Coordinates of C-alpha atoms in Angstrom, one line a residue:
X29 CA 0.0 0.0 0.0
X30 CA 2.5 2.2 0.6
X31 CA 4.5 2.2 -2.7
X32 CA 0.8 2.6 -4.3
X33 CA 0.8 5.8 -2.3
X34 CA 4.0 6.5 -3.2
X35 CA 3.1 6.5 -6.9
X36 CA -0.1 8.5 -6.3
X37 CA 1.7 10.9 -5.1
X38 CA 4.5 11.3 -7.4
X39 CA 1.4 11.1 -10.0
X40 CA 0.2 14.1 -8.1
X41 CA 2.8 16.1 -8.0
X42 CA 3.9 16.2 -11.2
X43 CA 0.7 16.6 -13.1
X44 CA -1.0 19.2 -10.1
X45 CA -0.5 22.7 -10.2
X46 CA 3.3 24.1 -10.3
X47 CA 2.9 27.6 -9.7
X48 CA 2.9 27.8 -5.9
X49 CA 5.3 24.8 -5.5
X50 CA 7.8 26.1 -8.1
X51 CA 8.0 29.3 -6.4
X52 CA 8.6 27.4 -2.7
X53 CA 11.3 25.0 -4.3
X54 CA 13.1 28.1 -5.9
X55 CA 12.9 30.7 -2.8
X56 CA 13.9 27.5 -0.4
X57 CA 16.9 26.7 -2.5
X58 CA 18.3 29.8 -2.5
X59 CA 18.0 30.2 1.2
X60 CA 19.1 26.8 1.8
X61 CA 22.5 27.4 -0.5
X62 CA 22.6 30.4 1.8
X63 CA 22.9 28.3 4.6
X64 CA 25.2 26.1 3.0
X65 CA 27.9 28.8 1.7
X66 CA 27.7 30.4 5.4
X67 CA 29.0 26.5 7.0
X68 CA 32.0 26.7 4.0
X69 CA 32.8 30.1 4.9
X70 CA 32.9 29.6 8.7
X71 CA 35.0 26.7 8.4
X72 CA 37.6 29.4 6.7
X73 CA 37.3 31.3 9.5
X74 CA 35.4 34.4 8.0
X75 CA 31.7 34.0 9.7
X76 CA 31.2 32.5 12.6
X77 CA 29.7 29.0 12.9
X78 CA 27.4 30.1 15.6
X79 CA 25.6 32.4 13.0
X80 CA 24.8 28.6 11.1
X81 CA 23.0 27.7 14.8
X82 CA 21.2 30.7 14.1
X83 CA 20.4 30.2 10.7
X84 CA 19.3 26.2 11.8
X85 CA 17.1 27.2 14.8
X86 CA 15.0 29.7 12.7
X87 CA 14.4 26.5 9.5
X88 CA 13.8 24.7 12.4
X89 CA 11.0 27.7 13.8
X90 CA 9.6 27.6 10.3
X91 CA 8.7 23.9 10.5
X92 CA 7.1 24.3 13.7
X93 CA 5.4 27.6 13.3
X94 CA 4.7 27.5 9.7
X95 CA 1.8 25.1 9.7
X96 CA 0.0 27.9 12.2
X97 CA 0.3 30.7 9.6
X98 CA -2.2 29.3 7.4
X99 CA -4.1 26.9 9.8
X100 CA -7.1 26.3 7.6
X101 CA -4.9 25.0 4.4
X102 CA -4.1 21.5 4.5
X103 CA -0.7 21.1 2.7
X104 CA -1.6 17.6 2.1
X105 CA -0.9 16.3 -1.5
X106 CA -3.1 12.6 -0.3
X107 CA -5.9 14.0 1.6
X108 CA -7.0 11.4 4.3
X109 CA -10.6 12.2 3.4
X110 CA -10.1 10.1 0.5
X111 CA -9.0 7.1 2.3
X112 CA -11.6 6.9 4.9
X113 CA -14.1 5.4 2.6
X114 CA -11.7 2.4 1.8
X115 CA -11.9 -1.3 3.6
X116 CA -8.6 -0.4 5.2
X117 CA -7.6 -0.4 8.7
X118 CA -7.4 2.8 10.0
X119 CA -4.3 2.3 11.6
X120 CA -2.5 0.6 8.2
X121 CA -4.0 3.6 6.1
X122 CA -2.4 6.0 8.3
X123 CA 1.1 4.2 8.4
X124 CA 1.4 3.5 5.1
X125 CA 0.0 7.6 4.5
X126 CA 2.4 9.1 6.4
X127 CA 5.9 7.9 4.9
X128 CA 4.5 10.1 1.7
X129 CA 5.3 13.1 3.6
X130 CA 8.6 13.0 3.7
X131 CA 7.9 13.4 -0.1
X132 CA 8.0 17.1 -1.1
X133 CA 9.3 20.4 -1.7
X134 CA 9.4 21.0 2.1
X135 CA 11.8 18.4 3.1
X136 CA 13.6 18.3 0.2
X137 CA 14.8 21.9 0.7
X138 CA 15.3 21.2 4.4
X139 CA 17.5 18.6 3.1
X140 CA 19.7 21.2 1.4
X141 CA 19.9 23.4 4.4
X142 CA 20.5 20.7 6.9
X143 CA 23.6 19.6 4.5
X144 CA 25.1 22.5 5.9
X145 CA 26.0 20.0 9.2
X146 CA 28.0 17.8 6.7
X147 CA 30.5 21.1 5.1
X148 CA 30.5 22.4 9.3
X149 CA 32.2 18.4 10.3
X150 CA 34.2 18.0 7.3
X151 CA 37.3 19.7 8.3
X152 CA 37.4 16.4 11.1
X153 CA 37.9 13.8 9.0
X154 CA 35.7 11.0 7.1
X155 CA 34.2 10.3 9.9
X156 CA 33.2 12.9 11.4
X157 CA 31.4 13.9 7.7
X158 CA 29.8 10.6 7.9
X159 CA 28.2 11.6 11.6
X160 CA 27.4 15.0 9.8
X161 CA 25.3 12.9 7.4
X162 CA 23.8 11.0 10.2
X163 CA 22.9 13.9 11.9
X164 CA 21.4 15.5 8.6
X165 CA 19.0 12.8 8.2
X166 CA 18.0 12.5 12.1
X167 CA 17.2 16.4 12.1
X168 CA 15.3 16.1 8.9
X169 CA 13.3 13.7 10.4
X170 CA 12.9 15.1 13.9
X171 CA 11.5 18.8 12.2
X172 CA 9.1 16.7 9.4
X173 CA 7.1 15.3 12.0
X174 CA 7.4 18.2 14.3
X175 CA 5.8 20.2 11.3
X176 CA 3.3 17.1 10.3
X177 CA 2.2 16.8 13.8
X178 CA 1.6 20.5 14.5
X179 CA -0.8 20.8 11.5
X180 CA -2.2 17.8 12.6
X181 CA -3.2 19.4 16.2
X182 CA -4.4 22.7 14.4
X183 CA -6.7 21.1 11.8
X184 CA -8.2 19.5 15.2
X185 CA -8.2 22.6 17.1
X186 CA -10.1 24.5 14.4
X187 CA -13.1 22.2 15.1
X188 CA -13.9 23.6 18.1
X189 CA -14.7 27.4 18.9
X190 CA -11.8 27.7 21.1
X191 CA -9.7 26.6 18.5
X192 CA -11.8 29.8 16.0
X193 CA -10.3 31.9 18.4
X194 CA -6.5 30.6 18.3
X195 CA -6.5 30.5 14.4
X196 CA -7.6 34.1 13.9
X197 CA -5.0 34.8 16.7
X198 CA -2.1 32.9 15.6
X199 CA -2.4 33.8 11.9
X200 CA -2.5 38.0 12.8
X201 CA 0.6 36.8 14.6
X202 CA 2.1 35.7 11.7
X203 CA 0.8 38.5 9.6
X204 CA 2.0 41.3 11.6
X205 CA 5.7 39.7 12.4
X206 CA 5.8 39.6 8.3
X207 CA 4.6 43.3 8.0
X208 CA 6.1 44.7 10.6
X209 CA 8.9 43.0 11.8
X210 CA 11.3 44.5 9.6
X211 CA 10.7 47.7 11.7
X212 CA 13.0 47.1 14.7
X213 CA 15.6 46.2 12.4
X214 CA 15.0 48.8 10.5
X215 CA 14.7 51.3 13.8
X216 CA 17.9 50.1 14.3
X217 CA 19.8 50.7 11.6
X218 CA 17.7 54.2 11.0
X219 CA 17.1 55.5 14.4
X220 CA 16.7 59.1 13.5
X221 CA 14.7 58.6 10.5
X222 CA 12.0 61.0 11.7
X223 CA 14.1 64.1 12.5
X224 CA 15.4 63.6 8.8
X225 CA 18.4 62.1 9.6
X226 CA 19.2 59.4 7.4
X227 CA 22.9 58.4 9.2
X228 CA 23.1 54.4 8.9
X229 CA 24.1 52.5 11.8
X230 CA 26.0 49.8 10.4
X231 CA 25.4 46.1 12.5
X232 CA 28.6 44.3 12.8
X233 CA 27.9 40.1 12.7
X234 CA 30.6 39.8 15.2
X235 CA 31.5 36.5 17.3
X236 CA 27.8 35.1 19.1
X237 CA 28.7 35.3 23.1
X238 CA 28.9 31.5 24.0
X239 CA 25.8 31.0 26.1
X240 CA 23.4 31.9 23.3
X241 CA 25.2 29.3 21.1
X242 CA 25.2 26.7 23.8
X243 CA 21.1 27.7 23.8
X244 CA 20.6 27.0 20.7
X245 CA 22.6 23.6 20.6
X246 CA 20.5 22.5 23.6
X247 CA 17.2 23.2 21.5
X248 CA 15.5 19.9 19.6
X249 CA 16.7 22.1 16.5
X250 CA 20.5 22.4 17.7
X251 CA 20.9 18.8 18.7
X252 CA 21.8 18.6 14.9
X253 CA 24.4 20.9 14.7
X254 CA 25.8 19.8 18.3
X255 CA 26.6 16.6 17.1
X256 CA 28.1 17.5 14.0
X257 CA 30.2 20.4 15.9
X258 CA 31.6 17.4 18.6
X259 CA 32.3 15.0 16.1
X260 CA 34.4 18.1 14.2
X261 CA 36.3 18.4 17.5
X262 CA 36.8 14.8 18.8
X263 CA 34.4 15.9 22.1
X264 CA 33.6 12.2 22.6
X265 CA 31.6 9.7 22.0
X266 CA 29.1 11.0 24.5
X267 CA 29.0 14.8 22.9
X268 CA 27.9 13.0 19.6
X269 CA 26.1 9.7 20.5
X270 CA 23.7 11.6 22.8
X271 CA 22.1 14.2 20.7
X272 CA 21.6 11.5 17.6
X273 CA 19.8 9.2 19.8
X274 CA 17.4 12.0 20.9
X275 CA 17.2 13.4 17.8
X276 CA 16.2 9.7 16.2
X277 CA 14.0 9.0 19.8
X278 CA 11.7 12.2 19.6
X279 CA 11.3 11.9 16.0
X280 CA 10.1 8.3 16.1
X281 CA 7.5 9.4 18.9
X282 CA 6.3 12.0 16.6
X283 CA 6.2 9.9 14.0
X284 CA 4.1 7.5 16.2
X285 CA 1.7 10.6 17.3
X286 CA 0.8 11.7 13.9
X287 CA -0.2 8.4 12.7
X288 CA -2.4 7.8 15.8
X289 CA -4.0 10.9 15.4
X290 CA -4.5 10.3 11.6
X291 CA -5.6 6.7 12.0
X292 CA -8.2 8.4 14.5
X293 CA -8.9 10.9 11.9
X294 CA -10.0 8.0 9.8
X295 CA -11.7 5.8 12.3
X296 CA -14.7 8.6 12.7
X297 CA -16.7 11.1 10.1
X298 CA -15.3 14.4 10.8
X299 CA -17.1 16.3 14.0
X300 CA -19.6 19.2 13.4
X301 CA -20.4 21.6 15.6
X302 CA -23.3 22.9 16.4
X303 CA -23.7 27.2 15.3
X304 CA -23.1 29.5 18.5
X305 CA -26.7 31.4 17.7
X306 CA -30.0 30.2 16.6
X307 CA -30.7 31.3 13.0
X308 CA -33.9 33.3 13.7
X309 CA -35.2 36.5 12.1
X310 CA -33.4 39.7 14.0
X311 CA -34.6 43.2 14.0
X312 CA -33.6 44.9 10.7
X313 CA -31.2 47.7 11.0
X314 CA -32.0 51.0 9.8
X315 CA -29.2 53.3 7.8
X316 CA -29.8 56.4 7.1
X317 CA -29.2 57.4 3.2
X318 CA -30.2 53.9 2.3
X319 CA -32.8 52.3 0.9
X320 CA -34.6 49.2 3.1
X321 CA -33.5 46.7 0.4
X322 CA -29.6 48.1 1.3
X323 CA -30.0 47.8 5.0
X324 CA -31.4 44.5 4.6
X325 CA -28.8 43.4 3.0
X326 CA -25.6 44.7 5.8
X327 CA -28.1 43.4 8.2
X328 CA -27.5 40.0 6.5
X329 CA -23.8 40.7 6.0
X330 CA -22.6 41.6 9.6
X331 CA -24.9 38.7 10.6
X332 CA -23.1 36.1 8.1
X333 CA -19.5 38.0 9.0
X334 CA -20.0 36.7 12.8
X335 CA -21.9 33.4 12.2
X336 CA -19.7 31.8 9.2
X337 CA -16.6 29.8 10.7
X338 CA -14.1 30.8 7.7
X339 CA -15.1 35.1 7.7
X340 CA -15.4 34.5 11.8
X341 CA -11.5 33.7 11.6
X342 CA -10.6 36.2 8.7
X343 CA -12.7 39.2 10.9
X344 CA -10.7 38.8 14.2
X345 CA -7.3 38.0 12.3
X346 CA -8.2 41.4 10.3
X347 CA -8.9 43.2 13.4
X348 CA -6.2 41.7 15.6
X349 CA -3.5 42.1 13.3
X350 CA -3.3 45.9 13.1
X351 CA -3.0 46.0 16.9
X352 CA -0.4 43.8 17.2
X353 CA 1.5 45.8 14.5
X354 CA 1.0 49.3 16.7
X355 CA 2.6 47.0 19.4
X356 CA 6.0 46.1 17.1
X357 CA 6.7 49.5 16.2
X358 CA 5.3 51.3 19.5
X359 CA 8.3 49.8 20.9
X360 CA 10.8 51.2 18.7
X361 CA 12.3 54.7 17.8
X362 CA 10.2 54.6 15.1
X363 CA 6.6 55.7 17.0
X364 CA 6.1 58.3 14.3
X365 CA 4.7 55.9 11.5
X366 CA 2.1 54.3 14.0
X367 CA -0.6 56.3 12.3
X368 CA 0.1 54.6 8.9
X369 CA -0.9 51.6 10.6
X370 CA -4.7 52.6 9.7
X371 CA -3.9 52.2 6.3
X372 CA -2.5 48.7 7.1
X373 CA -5.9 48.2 8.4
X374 CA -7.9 48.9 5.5
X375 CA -5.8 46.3 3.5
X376 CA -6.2 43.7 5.9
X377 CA -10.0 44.4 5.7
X378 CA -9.5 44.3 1.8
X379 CA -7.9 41.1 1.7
X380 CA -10.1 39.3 4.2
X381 CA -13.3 40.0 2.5
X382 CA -12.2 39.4 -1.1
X383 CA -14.5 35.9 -1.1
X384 CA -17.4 37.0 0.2
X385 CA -19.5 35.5 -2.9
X386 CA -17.9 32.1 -2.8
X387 CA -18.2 32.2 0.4
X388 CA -22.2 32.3 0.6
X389 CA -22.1 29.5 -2.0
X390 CA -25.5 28.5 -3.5
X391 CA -27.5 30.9 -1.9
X392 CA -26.8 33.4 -4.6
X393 CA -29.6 31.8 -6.1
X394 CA -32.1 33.5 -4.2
X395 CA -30.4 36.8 -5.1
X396 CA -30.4 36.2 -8.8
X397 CA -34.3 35.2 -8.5
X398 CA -35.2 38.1 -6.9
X399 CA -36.0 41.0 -8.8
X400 CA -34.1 44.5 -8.4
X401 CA -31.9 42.6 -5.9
X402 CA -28.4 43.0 -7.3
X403 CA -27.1 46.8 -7.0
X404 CA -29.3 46.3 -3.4
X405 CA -26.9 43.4 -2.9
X406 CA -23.7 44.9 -3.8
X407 CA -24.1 48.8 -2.2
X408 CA -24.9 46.4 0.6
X409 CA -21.8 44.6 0.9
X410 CA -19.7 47.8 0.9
X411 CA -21.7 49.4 3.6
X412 CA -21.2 46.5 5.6
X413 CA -17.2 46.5 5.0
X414 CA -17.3 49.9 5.7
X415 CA -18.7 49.7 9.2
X416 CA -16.3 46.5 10.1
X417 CA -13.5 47.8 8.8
X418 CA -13.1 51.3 6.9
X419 CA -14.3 53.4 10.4
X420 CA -12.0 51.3 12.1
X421 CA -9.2 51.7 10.1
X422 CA -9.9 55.8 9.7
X423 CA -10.5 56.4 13.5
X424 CA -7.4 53.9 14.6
X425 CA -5.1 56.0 12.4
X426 CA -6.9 59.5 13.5
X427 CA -6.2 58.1 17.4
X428 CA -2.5 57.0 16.7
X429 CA -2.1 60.5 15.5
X430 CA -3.2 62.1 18.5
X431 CA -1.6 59.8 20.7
X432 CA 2.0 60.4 18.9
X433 CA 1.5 64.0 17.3
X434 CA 3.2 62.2 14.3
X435 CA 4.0 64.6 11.5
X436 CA 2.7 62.2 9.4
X437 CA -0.7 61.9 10.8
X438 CA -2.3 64.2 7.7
X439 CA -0.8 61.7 5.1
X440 CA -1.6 58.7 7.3
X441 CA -5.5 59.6 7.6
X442 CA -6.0 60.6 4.2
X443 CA -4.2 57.3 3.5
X444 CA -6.9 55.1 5.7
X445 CA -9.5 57.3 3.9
X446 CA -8.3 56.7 0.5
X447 CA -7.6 53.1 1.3
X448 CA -10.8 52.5 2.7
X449 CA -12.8 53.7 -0.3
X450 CA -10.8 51.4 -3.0
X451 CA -11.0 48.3 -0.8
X452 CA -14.3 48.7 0.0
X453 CA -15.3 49.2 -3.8
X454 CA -13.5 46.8 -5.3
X455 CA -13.7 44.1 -3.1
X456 CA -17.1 43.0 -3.9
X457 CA -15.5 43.3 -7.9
X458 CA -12.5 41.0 -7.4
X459 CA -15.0 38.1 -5.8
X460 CA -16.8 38.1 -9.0
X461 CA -13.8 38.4 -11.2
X462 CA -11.7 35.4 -8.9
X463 CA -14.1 33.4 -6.5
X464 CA -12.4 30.4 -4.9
X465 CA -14.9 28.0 -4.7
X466 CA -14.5 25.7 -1.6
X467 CA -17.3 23.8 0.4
X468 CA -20.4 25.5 0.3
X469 CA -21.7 27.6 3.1
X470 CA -24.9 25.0 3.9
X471 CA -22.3 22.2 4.5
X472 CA -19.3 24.4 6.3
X473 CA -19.3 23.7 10.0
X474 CA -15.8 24.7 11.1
X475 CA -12.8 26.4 9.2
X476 CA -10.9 23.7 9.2
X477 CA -13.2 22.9 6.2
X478 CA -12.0 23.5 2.8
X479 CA -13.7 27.4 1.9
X480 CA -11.4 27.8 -1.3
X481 CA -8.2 29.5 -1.2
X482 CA -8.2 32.8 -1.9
X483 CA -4.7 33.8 -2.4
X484 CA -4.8 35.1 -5.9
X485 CA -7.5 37.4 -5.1
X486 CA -5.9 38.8 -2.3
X487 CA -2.3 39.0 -4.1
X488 CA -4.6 40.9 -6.6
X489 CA -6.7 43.4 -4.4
X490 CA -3.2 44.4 -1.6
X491 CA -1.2 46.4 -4.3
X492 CA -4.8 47.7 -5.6
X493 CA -5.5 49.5 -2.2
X494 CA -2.3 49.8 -1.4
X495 CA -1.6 52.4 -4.3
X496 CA -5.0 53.7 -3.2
X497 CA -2.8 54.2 0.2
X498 CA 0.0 56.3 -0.4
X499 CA -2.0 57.7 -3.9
X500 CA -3.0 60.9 -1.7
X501 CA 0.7 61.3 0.1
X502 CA 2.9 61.9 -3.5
X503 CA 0.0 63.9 -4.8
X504 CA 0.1 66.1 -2.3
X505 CA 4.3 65.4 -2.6
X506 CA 4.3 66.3 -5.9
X507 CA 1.8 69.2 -5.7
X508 CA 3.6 71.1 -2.7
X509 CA 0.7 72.6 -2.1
X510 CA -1.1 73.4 1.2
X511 CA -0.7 70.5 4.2
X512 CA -4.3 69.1 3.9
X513 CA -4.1 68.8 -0.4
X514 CA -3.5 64.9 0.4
X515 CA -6.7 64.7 2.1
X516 CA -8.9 66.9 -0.3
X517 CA -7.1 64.4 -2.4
X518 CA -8.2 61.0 -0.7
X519 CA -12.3 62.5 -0.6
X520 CA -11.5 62.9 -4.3
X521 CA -10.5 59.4 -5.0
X522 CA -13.0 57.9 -2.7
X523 CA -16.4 59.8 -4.7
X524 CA -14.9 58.8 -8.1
X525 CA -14.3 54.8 -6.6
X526 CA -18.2 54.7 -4.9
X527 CA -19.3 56.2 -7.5
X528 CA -18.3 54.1 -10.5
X529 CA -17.6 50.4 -9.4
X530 CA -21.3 50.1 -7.5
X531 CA -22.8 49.9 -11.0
X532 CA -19.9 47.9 -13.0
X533 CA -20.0 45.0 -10.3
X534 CA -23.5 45.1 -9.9
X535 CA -23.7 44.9 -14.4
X536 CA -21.0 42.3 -14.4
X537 CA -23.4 40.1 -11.4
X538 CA -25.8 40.4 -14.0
X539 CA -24.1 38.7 -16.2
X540 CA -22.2 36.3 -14.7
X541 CA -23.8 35.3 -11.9
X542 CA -25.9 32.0 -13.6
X543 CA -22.6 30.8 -14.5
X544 CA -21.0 31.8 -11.1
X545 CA -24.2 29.7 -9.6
X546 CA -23.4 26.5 -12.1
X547 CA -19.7 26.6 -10.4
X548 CA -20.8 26.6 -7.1
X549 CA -23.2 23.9 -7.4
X550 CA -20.6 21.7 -9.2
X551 CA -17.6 23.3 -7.0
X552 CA -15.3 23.0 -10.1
X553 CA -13.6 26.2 -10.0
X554 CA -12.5 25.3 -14.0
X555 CA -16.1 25.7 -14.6
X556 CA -15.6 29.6 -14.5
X557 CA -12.8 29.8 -16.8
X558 CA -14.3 27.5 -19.8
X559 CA -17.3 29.5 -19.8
X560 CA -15.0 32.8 -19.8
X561 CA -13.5 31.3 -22.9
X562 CA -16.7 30.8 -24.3
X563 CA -17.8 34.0 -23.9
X564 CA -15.0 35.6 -26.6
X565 CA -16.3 33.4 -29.5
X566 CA -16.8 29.8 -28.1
X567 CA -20.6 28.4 -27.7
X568 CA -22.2 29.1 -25.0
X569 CA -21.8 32.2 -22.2
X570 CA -22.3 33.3 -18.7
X571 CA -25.8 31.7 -19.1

């Protein structure tokens, strides 16, 4: 069974999709022959080989942290749904399952890194090369099933509530570490930057003090490079025998856990859990400048934004995430640019609700039955984003200001302004134009449950309203004109966005949305794109 596996996989992987894993095997090289170089010039004596501990605990950190970043994608090749319908022991199933995943981009480029142990003990000898190698393989194996078995516990987690709560926390942890945590680096090498003083503090990658190395070797992810170092210096058999045993002793009991908790997986339909509300009729909100048929419809939005697992997740990661960015660079010498952390805001928002369509699945059809619904439908959807997240974003940038007195508080509130207006008119556009289909809303439970990944409309949508950002800031640049020209210059560019894309998206639901329907009910994504070819000359249409 487990060469059949084998086979499916390789099958898999070379006729699936290349895009995404082209791009991981290419970035992961080149950081891995990073890694690599850095070992052959410390043995030269011109880095030192502490920095490679350094370099080995963070691939290590990525294995364990990198399955919480993006807790609701399985990166899976075999999913075990498809094996829990077979006359198979669980427990065989899951055995013979999980020697695929050391099959893959991820190890093979940790594979590379780790060979980085091998160049650090070759100056000792054959021998102590040959531990290097041992050690190479043990730590491979030790950080797969770390990785494997985290997922594992997250994709469980995010079956209950509590576990709702730790996705959307742990992934704007992620997020605002990616987004901002370049800033105390940067505060460090540019303390001054906002008195205008651009003088460089160059860092000097000096010898590591000798405690924080012997940290790192003591870590699961330094045992690794503590055995290649001893065998390199002839520290005994002890210094080399001890840390490959635990190495191969922890791995093997990882290995074990992830099989038991995928054989368990197997043994039982996946669990459901019951909605936190009863779905009964509310009292209708009331805007004012609205029609009733608009209101109805953010009524139904901010409703569906706190009842649906997958937006549940994206809302508090959106709103988190901002927050925890104001905390990165509150810290630093760089307090001025809090304010532009409003703007961050509004792209968050953006990219969070850039699926909303998909996302409600086959229930459009009761908006493309009802008559006079659609431009009801999609004024409502950007009312509703602007009360979650535009006034957010606007008044947390307008209280940053007055908390820091930042000289860049006009720019950074004409910035949340302007950003605020393009997200929230073209977000309802790009999930027409790019829906990622996933399991419809009716049947989604949890968001641990496939939803559809999104990822190309959000790639599409952040430089979108991100221009829309800092759009206002080189006008008035550019203009040198009075200080509040970049905000009479965000009202400006948020009348012509309202204005316009209301009626194009509503026009373009008009005419796609049959075909958008046919997709969801068949959840073949390719579904959209053959019709799209039909409609420049092919039979057929958007129905």
């Amino acid at each position: 069974m487990t060469r059949a596996l084998f086979a499916l996989k390789l099958r898999l992987l070379r006729n699936g999709p290349h895009n995404e894993r082209g791009f991981s095997l290419v970035t992961g090289m080149a950081l891995a022959a990073l890694v690599v170089v850095g070992a052959a010039v410390a043995n030269r004596g011109l880095l030192h080989e502490g920095w490679i501990a350094v370099a080995l605990t963070g691939w290590g950190g990525m294995w364990l942290f990198g399955p919480l970043t993006q807790p609701r994608h399985d990166p899976s090749v075999i999913l075990r749904d498809w094996l829990r319908g077979y006359p198979l022991r669980p427990w065989r199933a899951a055995r013979a399952l999980s020697w695929t995943e050391l099959l893959g981009v991820g190890p093979l480029v940790t594979l590379t890194c780790l060979s980085s142990l091998v160049v650090l003990a070759a100056p000792g000898g054959l021998t102590a090369a040959t531990i290097g190698a041992v050690a190479m393989v043990a730590q491979l194996y030790l950080l797969v099933w770390a990785g494997k078995t985290v997922a594992v516990i997250a994709a469980w987690l995010l079956q209950t509530r509590a576990g709702m709560r730790l996705a959307a926390t742990q992934t704007a942890v992620m997020i605002a570490l990616s987004f901002a945590g370049w800033v105390p680096i940067a505060a460090w090498l540019l303390p001054r930057l906002g008195q205008s003083d651009t003088t460089l503090v160059l860092p000097t990658f000096g010898q590591l003090p000798a405690p924080i190395i012997d940290v790192l070797a003591l870590l699961p992810t330094g045992w690794g490079y503590r055995a290649a170092i001893g065998a390199r210096d002839n520290a005994g058999t002890e210094a080399v025998v001890v840390p490959l045993m635990a190495l191969l002793a922890l791995g093997a009991l990882l290995h074990m856990g992830w099989t038991t908790l995928t054989a368990r997986a197997l043994r039982r339909p996946p669990r459901l859990v019951t909605p936190r509300r009863p779905h009964a009729p509310g009292r209708g909100l009331s805007l004012p400048f609205t029609t009733p048929q608009v209101s109805a419809v953010v009524s139904r939005e901010l409703a569906t934004w706190s009842r649906d697992p997958a937006r549940g997740v994206e809302l508090r990661s959106a709103w988190l995430t901002p927050l925890l960015m104001a905390l990165i660079i509150g810290v630093t010498d760089w307090s001025w640019a809090l304010p532009l952390v409003g703007s961050a805001a509004a792209v968050f928002g953006a990219m969070v609700a850039v699926n909303t369509y998909a996302l409600d699945g086959t229930a459009l059809w009761q908006l493309l039955t009802t008559p006079g619904a659609l431009q009801a439908d999609v004024r409502g959807r950007m009312a509703a984003w602007f009360l979650l997240f535009g006034v957010p974003s606007i008044v947390l940038a307008a209280v940053l200001w007055a908390v820091t007195r930042s000289p860049l508080g006009v720019v950074a509130i004409s910035g949340a302004i302007a950003a605020a207006a393009v997200a929230c008119a073209v977000a309802p556009l790009i999930a027409l134009l790019m829906p990622a289909v996933g399991t419809d809303a009716r049947d989604r439970r949890y968001p641990g449950q496939r939803a559809g990944d999104p990822t190309g409309g959000q790639m599409t949508i952040f430089p979108v309203v991100l221009l829309g950002a800092i759009l206002p800031g080189i006008i008035g640049t550019i203009t040198g004109g009075h200080l509040w020209t970049p905000v009479l210059a965000a009202i400006l560019l948020a009348a012509v966005s309202l204005s316009l894309t209301p009626t194009l998206t509503a026009r373009l639901l008009q005419r796609r949305g049959a075909s958008l329907l046919d997709v969801m009910v068949s959840s073949d994504a390719a579904l959209l794109h053959r019709n799209r070819r039909h409609r420049w000359g092919y039979p057929g249409g958007w129905g």
